[in-house]
Coordinates of C-alpha atoms in Angstrom, one line a residue:
X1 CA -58.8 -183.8 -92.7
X2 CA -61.5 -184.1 -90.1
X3 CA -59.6 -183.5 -87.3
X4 CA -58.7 -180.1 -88.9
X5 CA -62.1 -179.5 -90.0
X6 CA -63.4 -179.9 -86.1
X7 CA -59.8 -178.1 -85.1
X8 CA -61.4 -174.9 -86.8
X9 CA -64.5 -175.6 -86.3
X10 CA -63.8 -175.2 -82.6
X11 CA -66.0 -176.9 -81.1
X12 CA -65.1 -177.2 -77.8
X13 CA -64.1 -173.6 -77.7
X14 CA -60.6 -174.8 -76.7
X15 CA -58.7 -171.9 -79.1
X16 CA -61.1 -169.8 -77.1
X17 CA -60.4 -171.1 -73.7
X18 CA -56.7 -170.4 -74.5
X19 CA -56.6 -166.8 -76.1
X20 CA -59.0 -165.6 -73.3
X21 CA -56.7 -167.1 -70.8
X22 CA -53.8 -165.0 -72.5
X23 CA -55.8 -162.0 -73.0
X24 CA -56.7 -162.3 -68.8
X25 CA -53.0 -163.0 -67.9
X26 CA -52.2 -159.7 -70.2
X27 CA -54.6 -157.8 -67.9
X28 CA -53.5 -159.0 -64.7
X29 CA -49.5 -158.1 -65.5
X30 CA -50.9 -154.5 -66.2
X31 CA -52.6 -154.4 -63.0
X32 CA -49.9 -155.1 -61.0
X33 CA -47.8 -152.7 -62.7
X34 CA -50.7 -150.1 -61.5
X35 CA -52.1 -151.4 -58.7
X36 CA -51.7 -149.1 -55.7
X37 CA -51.5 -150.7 -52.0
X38 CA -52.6 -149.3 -49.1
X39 CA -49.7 -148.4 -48.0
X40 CA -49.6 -145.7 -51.1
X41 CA -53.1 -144.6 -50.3
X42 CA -53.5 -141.2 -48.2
X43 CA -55.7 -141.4 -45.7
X44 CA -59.0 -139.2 -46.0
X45 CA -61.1 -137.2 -42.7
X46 CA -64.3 -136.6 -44.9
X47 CA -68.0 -137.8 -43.7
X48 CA -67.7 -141.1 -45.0
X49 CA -64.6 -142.3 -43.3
X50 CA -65.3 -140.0 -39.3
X51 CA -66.6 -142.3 -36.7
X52 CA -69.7 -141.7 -35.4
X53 CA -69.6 -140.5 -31.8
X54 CA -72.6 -142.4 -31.0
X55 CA -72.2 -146.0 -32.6
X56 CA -70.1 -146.9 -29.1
X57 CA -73.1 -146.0 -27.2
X58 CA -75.7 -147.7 -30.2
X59 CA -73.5 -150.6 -29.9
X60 CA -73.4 -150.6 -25.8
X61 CA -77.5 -150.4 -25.4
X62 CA -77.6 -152.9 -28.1
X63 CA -75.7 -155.3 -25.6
X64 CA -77.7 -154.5 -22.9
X65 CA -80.7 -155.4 -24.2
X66 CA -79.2 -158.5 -24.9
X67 CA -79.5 -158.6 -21.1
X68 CA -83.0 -158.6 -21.2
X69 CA -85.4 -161.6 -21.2
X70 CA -86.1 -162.8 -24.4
X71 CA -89.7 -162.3 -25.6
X72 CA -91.5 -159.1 -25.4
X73 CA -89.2 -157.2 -22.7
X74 CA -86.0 -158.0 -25.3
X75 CA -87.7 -156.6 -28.3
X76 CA -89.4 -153.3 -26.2
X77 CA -85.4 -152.5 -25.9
X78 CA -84.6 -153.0 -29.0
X79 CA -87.0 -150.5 -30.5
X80 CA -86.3 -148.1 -27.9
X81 CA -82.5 -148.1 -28.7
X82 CA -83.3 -148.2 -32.5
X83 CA -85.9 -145.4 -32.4
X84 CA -82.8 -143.3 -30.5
X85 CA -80.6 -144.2 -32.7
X86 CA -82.9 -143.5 -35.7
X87 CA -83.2 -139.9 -33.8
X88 CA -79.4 -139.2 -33.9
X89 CA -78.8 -140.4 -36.9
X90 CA -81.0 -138.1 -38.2
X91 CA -80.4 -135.0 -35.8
X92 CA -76.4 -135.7 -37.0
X93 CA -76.9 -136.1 -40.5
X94 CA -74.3 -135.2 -42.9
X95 CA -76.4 -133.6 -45.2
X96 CA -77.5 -130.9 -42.4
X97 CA -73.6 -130.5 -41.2
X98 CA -71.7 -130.0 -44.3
X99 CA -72.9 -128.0 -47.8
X100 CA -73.3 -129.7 -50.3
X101 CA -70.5 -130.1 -52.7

């Protein structure tokens, strides 16, 4: 009679353990049924997936900064190329290109 008494009880939330793990694998088999691969997916030219025509160059004076000696001379550079960078950005900003939608 105990053992049923802690059986319902529950204690150790084992009859939970077990429908949520049911419930999950329910979910899971619907996913797959719906889930799309990328392969299904059509790609998309809008602002967020267009490259940047300046990153490669961002990217390059970052790299030859690294160049630099460390110390003072190293982190001159870096502000330089992030206050152009900062510049372009904002001279090339979406928001001034395209209407809002």
């Amino acid at each position: 009679k105990a053992y049923d008494l802690y059986d319902a009880m529950d204690l150790g939330q084992g009859h939970l353990r077990d429908r949520l793990q049911e419930e999950r694998r329910q979910e899971f088999r619907r996913g797959v049924q719906d889930r799309r691969t990328y392969r299904q997916l059509k790609p998309v030219q809008n602002v967020n997936t267009e490259r940047r025509p300046y990153l490669n160059d961002l990217k390059q004076a970052r790299l030859e900064c690294q160049l630099k000696p460390h110390g003072r001379q190293r982190s001159i550079c870096m502000d330089e190329v992030g206050n152009w960078a900062r510049k372009v950005m904002q001279s090339n900003a979406p928001s001034t290109r395209y209407p809002a939608q």
